[in-house]
Short mmCIF file of C-alpha atoms in Angstrom, two decimals:
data_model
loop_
_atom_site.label_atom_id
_atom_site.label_comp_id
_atom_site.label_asym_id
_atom_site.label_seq_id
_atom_site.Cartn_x
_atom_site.Cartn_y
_atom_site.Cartn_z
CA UNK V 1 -255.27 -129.68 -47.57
CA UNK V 2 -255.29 -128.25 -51.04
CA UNK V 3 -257.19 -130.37 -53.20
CA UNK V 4 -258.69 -132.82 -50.43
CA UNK V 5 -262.53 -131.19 -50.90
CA UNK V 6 -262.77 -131.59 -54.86
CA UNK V 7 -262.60 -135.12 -54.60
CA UNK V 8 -265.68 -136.62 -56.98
CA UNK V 9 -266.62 -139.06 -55.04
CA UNK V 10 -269.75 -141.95 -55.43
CA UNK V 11 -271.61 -143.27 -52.46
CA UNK V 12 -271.44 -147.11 -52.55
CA UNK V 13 -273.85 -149.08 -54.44
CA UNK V 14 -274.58 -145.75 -56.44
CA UNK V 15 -275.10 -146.52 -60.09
CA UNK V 16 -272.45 -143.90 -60.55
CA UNK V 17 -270.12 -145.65 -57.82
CA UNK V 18 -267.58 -148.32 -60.12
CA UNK V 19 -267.31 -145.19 -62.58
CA UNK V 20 -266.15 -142.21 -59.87
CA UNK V 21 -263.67 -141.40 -58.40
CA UNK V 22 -262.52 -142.77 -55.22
CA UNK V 23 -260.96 -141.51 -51.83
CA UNK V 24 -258.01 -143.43 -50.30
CA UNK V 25 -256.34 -141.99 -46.82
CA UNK V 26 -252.21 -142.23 -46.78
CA UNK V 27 -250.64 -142.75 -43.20
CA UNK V 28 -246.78 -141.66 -42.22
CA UNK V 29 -244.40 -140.62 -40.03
CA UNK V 30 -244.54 -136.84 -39.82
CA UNK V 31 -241.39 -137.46 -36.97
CA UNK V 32 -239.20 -139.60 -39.56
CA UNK V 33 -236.25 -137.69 -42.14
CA UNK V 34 -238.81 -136.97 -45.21
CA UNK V 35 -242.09 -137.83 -43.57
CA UNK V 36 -245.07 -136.58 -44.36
CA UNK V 37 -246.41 -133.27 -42.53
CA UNK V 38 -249.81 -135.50 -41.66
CA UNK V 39 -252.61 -137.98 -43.29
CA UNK V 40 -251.92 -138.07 -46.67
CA UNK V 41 -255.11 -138.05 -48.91
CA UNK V 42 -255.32 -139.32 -52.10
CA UNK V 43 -258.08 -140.11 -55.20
CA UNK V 44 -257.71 -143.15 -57.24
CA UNK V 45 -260.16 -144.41 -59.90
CA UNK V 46 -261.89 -148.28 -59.90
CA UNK V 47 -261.41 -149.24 -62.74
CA UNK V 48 -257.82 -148.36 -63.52
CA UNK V 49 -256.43 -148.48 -59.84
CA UNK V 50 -254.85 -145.00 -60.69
CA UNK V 51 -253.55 -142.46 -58.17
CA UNK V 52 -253.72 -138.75 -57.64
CA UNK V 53 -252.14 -137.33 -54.48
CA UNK V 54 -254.77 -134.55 -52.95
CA UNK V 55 -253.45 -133.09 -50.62
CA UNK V 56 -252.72 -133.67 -46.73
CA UNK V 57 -254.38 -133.03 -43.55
CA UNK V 58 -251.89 -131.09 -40.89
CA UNK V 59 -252.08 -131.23 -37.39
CA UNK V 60 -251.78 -135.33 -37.29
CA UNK V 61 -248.88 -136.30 -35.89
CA UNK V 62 -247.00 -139.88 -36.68
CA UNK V 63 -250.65 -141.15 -38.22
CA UNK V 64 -248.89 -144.69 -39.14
CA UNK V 65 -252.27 -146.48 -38.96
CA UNK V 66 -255.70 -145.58 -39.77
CA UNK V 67 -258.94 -147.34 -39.12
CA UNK V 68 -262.88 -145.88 -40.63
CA UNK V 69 -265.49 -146.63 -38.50
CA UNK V 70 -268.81 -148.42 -38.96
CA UNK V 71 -270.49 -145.58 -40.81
CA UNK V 72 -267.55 -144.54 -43.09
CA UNK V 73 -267.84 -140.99 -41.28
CA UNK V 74 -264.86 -140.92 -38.87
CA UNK V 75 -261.76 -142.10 -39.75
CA UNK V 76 -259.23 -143.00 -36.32
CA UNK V 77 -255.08 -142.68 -36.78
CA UNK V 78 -252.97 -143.52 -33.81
CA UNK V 79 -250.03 -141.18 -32.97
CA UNK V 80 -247.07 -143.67 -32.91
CA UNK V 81 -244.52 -142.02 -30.22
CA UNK V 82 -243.78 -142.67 -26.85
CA UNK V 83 -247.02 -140.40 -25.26
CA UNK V 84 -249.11 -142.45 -27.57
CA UNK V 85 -251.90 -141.15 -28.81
CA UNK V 86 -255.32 -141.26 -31.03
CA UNK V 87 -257.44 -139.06 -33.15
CA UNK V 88 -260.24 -138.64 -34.42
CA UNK V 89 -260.82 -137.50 -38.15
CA UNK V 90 -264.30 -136.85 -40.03
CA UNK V 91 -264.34 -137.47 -43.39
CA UNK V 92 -267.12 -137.83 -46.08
CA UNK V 93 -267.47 -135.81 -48.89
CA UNK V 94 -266.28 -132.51 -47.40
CA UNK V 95 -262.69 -131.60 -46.34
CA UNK V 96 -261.72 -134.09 -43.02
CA UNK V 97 -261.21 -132.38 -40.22
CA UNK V 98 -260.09 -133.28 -36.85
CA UNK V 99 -262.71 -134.00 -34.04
CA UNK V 100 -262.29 -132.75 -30.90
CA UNK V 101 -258.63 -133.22 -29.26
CA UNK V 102 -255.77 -136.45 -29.43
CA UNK V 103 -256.52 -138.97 -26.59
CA UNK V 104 -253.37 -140.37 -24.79
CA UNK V 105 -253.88 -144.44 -25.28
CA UNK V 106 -251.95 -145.33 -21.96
CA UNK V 107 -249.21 -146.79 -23.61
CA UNK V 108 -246.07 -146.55 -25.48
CA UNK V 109 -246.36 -146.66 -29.96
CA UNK V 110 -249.84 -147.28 -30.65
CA UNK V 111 -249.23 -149.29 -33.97
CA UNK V 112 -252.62 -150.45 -34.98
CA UNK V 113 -256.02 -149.94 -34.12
CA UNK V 114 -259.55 -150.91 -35.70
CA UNK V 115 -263.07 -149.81 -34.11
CA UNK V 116 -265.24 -152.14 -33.00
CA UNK V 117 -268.34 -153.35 -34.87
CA UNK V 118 -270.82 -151.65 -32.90
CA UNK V 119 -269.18 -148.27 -33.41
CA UNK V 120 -268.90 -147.19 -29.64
CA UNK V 121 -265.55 -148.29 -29.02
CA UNK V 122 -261.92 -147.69 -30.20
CA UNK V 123 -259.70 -150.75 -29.66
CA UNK V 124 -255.59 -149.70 -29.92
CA UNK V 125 -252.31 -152.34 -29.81
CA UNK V 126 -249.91 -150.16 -28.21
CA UNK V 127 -246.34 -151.67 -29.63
CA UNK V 128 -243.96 -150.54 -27.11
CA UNK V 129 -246.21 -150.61 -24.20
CA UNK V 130 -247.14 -154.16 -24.58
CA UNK V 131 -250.95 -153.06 -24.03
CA UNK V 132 -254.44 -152.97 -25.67
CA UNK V 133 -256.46 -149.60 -25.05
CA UNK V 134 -260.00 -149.30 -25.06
CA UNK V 135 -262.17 -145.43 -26.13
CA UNK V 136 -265.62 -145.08 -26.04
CA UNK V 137 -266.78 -143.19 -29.08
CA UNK V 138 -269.44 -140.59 -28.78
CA UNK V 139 -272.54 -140.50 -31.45
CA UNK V 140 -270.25 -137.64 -33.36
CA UNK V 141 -267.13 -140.35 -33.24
CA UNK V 142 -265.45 -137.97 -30.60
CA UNK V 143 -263.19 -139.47 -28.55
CA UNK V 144 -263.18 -140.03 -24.72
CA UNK V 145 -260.83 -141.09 -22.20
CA UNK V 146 -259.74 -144.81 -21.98
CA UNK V 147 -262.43 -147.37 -20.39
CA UNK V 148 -259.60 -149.64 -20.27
CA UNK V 149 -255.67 -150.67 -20.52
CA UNK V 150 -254.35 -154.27 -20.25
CA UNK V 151 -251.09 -154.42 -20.59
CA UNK V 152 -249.83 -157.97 -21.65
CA UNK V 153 -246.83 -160.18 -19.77
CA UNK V 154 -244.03 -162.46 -20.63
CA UNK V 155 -241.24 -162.47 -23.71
CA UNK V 156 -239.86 -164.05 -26.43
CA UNK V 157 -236.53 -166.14 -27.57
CA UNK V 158 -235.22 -162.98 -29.36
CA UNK V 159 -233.44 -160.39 -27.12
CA UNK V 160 -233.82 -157.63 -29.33
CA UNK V 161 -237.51 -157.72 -30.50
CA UNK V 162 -239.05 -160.12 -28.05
CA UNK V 163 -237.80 -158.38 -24.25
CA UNK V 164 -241.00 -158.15 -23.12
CA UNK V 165 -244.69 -158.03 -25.10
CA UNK V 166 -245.00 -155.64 -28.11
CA UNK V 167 -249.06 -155.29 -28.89
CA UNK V 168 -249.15 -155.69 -32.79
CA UNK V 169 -252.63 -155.83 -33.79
CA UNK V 170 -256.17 -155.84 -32.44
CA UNK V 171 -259.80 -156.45 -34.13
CA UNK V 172 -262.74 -157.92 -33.69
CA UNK V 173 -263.81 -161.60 -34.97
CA UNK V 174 -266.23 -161.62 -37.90
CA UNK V 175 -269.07 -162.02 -35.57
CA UNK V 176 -268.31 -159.47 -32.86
CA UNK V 177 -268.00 -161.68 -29.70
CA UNK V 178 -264.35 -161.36 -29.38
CA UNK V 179 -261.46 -159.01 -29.63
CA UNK V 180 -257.96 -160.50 -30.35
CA UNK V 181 -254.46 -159.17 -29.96
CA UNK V 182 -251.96 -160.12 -31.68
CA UNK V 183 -248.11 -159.78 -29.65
CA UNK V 184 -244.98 -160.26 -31.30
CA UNK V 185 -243.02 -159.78 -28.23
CA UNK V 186 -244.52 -162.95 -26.45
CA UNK V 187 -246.06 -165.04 -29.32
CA UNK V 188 -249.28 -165.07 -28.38
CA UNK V 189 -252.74 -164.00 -29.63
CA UNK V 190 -255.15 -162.87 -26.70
CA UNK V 191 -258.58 -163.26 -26.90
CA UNK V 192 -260.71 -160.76 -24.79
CA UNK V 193 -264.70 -159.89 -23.87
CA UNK V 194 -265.47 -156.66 -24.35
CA UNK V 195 -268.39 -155.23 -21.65
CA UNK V 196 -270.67 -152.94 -23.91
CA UNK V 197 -271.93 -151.70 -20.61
CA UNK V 198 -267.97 -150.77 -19.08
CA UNK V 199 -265.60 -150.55 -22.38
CA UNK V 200 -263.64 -152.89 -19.87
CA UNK V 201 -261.77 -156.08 -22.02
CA UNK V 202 -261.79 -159.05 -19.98
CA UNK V 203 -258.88 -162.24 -21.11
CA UNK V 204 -260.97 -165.26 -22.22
CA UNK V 205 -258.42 -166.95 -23.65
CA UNK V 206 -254.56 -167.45 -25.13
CA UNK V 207 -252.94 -169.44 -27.80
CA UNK V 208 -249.21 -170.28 -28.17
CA UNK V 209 -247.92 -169.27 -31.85
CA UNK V 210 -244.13 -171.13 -32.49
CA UNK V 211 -241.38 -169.72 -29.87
CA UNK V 212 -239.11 -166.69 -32.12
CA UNK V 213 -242.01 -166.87 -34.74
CA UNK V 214 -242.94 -163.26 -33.90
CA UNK V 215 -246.88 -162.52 -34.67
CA UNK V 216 -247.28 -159.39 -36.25
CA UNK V 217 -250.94 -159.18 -38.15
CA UNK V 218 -253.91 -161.62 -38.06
CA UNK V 219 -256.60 -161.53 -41.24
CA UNK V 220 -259.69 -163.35 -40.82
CA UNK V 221 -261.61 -165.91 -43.62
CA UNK V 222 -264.94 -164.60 -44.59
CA UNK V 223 -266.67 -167.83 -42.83
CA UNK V 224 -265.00 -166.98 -39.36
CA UNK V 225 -263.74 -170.08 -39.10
CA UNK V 226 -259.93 -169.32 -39.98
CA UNK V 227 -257.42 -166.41 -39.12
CA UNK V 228 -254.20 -166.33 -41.30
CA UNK V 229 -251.14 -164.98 -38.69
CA UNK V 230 -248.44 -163.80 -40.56
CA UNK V 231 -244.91 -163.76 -38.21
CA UNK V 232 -242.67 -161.10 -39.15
CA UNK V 233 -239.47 -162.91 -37.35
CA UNK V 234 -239.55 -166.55 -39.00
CA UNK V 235 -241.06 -165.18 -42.26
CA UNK V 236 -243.96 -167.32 -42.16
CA UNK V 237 -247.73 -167.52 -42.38
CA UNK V 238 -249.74 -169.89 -40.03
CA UNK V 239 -253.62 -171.12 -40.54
CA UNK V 240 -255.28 -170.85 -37.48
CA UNK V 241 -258.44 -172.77 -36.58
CA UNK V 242 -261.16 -170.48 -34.87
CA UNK V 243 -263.47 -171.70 -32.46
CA UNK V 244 -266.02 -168.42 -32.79
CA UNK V 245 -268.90 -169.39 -30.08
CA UNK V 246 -265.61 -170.66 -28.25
CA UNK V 247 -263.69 -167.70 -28.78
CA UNK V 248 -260.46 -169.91 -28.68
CA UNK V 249 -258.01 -169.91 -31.70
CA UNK V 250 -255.88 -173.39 -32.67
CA UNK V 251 -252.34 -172.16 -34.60
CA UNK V 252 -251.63 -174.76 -37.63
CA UNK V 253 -248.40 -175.43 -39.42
CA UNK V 254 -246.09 -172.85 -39.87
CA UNK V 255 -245.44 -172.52 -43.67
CA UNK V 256 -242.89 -169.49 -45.89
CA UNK V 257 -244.08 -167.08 -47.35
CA UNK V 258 -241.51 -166.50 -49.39
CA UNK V 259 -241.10 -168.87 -53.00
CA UNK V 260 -239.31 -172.10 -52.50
CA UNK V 261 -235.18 -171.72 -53.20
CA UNK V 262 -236.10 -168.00 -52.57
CA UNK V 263 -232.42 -166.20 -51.80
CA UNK V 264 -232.26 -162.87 -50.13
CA UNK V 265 -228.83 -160.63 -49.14
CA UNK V 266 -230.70 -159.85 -45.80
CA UNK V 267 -233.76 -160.88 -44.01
CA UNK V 268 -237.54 -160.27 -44.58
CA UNK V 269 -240.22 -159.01 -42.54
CA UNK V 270 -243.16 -160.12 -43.71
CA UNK V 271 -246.20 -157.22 -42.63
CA UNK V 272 -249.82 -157.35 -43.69
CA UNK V 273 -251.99 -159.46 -44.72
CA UNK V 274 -255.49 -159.27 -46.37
CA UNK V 275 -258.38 -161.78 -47.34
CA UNK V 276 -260.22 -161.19 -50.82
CA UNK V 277 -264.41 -160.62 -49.96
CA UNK V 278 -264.70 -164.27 -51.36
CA UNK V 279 -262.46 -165.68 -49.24
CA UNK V 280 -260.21 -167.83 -51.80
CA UNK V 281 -257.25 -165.50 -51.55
CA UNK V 282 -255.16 -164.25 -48.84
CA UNK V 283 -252.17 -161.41 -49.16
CA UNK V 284 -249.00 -161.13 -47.65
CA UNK V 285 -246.68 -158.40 -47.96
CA UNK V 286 -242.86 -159.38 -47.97
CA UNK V 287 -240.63 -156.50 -46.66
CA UNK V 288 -236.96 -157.14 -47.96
CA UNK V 289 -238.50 -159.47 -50.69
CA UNK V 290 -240.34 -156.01 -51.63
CA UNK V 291 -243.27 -159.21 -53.05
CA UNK V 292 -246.67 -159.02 -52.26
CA UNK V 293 -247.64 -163.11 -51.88
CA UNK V 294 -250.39 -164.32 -53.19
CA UNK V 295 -252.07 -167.94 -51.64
CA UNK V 296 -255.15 -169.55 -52.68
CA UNK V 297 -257.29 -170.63 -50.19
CA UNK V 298 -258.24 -174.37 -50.28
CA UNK V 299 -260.64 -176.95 -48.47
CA UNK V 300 -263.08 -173.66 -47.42
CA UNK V 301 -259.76 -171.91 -45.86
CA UNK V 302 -258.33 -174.61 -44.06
CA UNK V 303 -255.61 -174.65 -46.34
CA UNK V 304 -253.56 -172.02 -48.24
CA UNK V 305 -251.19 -172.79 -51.29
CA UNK V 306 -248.66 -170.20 -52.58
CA UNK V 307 -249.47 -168.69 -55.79
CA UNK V 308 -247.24 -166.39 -56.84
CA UNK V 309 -244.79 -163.41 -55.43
CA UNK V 310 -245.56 -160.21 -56.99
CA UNK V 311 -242.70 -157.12 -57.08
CA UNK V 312 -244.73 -154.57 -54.58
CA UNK V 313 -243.98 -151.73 -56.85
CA UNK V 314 -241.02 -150.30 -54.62
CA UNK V 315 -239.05 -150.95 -51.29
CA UNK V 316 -240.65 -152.46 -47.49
CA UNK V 317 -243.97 -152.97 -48.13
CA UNK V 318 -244.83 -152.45 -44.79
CA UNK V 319 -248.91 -152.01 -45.57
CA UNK V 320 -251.44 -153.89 -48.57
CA UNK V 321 -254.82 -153.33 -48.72
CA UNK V 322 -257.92 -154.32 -50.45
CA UNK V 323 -260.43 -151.61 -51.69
CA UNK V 324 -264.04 -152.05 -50.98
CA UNK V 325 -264.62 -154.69 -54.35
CA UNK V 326 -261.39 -156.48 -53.98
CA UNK V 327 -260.13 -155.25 -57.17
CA UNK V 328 -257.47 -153.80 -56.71
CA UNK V 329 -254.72 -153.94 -54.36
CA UNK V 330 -252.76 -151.22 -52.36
CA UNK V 331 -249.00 -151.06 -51.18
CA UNK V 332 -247.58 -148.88 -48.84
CA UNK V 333 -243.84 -149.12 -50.01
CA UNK V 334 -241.91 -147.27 -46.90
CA UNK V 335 -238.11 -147.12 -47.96
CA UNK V 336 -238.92 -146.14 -51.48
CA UNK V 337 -241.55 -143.69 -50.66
CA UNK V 338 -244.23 -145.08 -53.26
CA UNK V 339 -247.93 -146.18 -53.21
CA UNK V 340 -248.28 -149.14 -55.98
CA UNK V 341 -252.06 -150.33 -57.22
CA UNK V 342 -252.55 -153.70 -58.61
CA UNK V 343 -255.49 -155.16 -60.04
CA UNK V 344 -256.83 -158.48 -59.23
CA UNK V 345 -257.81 -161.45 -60.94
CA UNK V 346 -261.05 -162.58 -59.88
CA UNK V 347 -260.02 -166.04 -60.92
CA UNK V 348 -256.43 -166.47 -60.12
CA UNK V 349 -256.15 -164.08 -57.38
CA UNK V 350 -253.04 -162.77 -59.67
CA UNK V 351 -251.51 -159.32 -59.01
CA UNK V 352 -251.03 -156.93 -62.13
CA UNK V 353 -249.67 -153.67 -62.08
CA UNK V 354 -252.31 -150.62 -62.60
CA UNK V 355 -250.06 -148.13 -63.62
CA UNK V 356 -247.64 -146.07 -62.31
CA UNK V 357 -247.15 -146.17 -58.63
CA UNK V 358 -247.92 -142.64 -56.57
CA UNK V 359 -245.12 -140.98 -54.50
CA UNK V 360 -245.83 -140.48 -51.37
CA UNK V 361 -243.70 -139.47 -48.15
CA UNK V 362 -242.76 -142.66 -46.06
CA UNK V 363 -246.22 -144.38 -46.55
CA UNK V 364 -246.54 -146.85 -44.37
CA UNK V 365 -250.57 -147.56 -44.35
CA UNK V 366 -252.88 -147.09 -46.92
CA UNK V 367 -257.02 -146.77 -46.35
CA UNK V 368 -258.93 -147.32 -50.01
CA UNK V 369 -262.81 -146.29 -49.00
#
């Protein structure tokens, strides 16, 4: 952890804030040849987009995603193995430390998880398992036992990564009514109600994405009336009317994410993808491209036209993400074991380098704060 507690860092709005420097929280695989021994932590400045590796936090096994709660003072990482797991972090100005001990999710490779808006509950896609868990969260962000596990049913057209359901994603809409999962292993998103009063989810609804397409993330417009899917096995991102009083989601037209006449020696994964604060500009990361895409988003968000394909600063991007002014951009390179920062332009939604990228042991999730 050497390092992690001389961080100068700037409570937002502060007049100091766009000056200071910044915290930013690196997830791994502490299990994989060269991973990382836990959370990474890292500094990087505004203005520049430059990063300074500062130390690690131990005892955090397989944190591949992280997710800060409400009140920026616990951060969550799931423990990706086969007794999946969560934890619970604080963070803040001092030197994180872990809160109180890992809670088995009830299923297989937790992969993501996000907290919900109201701060009491933990939501976690559990890959392998096929489920969603749900963990109340005590005033201190301690960690109970699960409320709830639904595990999800059916399959895909591919044998080898669509046998059965594989839980991708989970969040809540921009208004907090629903939580949706996103499944690669049945092409579906599932939209739930969560009971404040139980932590139980209950299934209001399910929309069809294309057969083989493969759902992997889901990024939602500003106005909450649009979610971009982006399908990791077709290599394509889909507009997806949302219905928010309805809590029902319509899939549009499938369309690449990769440049037109775009030739590749093997295939490509696309993985993430982020909105800009304003809205006109969604992110996708292209893994085997090794592009971050940029599309602008037209008609209020119905629409999204491709920009340009950015180099992601190193190899299987398999994480971007936004910091807190949507200035710069993030990339969690896996394979080439680099963190790249790119600043945006406010009017293009262009990607430009910010200086050198930040090695890193098999990043694959990075948390800007």
């Amino acid at each position: 952890m050497a390092g992690a507690g001389a961080l100068a860092l700037a409570a937002p709005g502060s007049a100091r804030a766009a000056e200071a420097t910044r915290r930013a929280y690196l997830g791994t695989y502490t299990t994989q040849p060269g991973g990382g021994t836990g959370m990474g932590l890292a500094s990087y400045r505004p203005r520049s987009g430059r990063l300074a590796s500062a130390g690690v936090l131990v005892g955090v096994q397989n944190p591949s995603f992280l997710a800060l709660s409400p009140d920026r003072r616990t951060l969550y990482a799931v423990d990706e193995r086969a007794e999946g797991a969560v934890t619970a972090v604080r963070v803040g100005r001092g030197t994180p430390e872990v809160l109180g001990r890992p809670r088995a999710t009830g299923g297989a490779d937790p992969c993501h998880l996000s907290v919900h808006p109201g701060g009491r509950f933990l939501l976690t896609a559990n890959y392998t398992g096929g489920s969603v868990s749900v963990h109340p969260v005590g005033p201190d962000g301690v960690l109970g036992e699960p409320t709830d596990v639904v595990r999800h049913k059916g399959s895909g057209p591919d044998p080898e990564r669509q046998e059965g359901p594989h839980a991708h994603m989970v969040v809540t809409d921009p208004a907090g009514r629903y939580v949706v999962a996103v499944d690669l292993g049945t092409d579906s998103l599932h939209t739930y109600r969560l009971d404040p009063r139980t932590g139980r989810l209950g299934e209001h609804a399910r929309a069809a994405m294309k057969p083989g397409a493969g759902p992997r993330h889901l990024a939602f417009h500003p106005s909450g009336r649009y979610a971009y899917v982006v399908n990791e096995l077709d290599s394509t991102l889909v507009v997806c009317a949302y219905d928010g009083p309805g809590g029902v989601l319509t899939p549009g037209t499938p369309q690449p994410t990769l440049p037109p006449g775009t030739r590749l020696s093997g295939r490509n994964y696309p993985a993430g993808v982020v909105v800009s604060p304003d809205g006109r500009f969604v992110y996708v990361s292209n893994r085997g491209h090794d592009s971050i895409a940029v599309f602008a988003a037209e008609c209020g968000g119905a629409a999204l036209r491709l920009v340009s394909a950015t180099p992601s600063g190193g190899s299987y991007p398999r994480h971007i993400a936004l910091d807190p002014s949507g200035g710069l951009l993030f990339a969690a390179n896996q394979r080439s074991g680099t963190v790249a920062a790119f600043r945006v332009h406010r009017r293009t939604g262009r990607l430009t380098a910010a200086g050198p990228a930040l090695a890193a042991p098999v990043p694959v999730c990075v948390l800007p704060v």
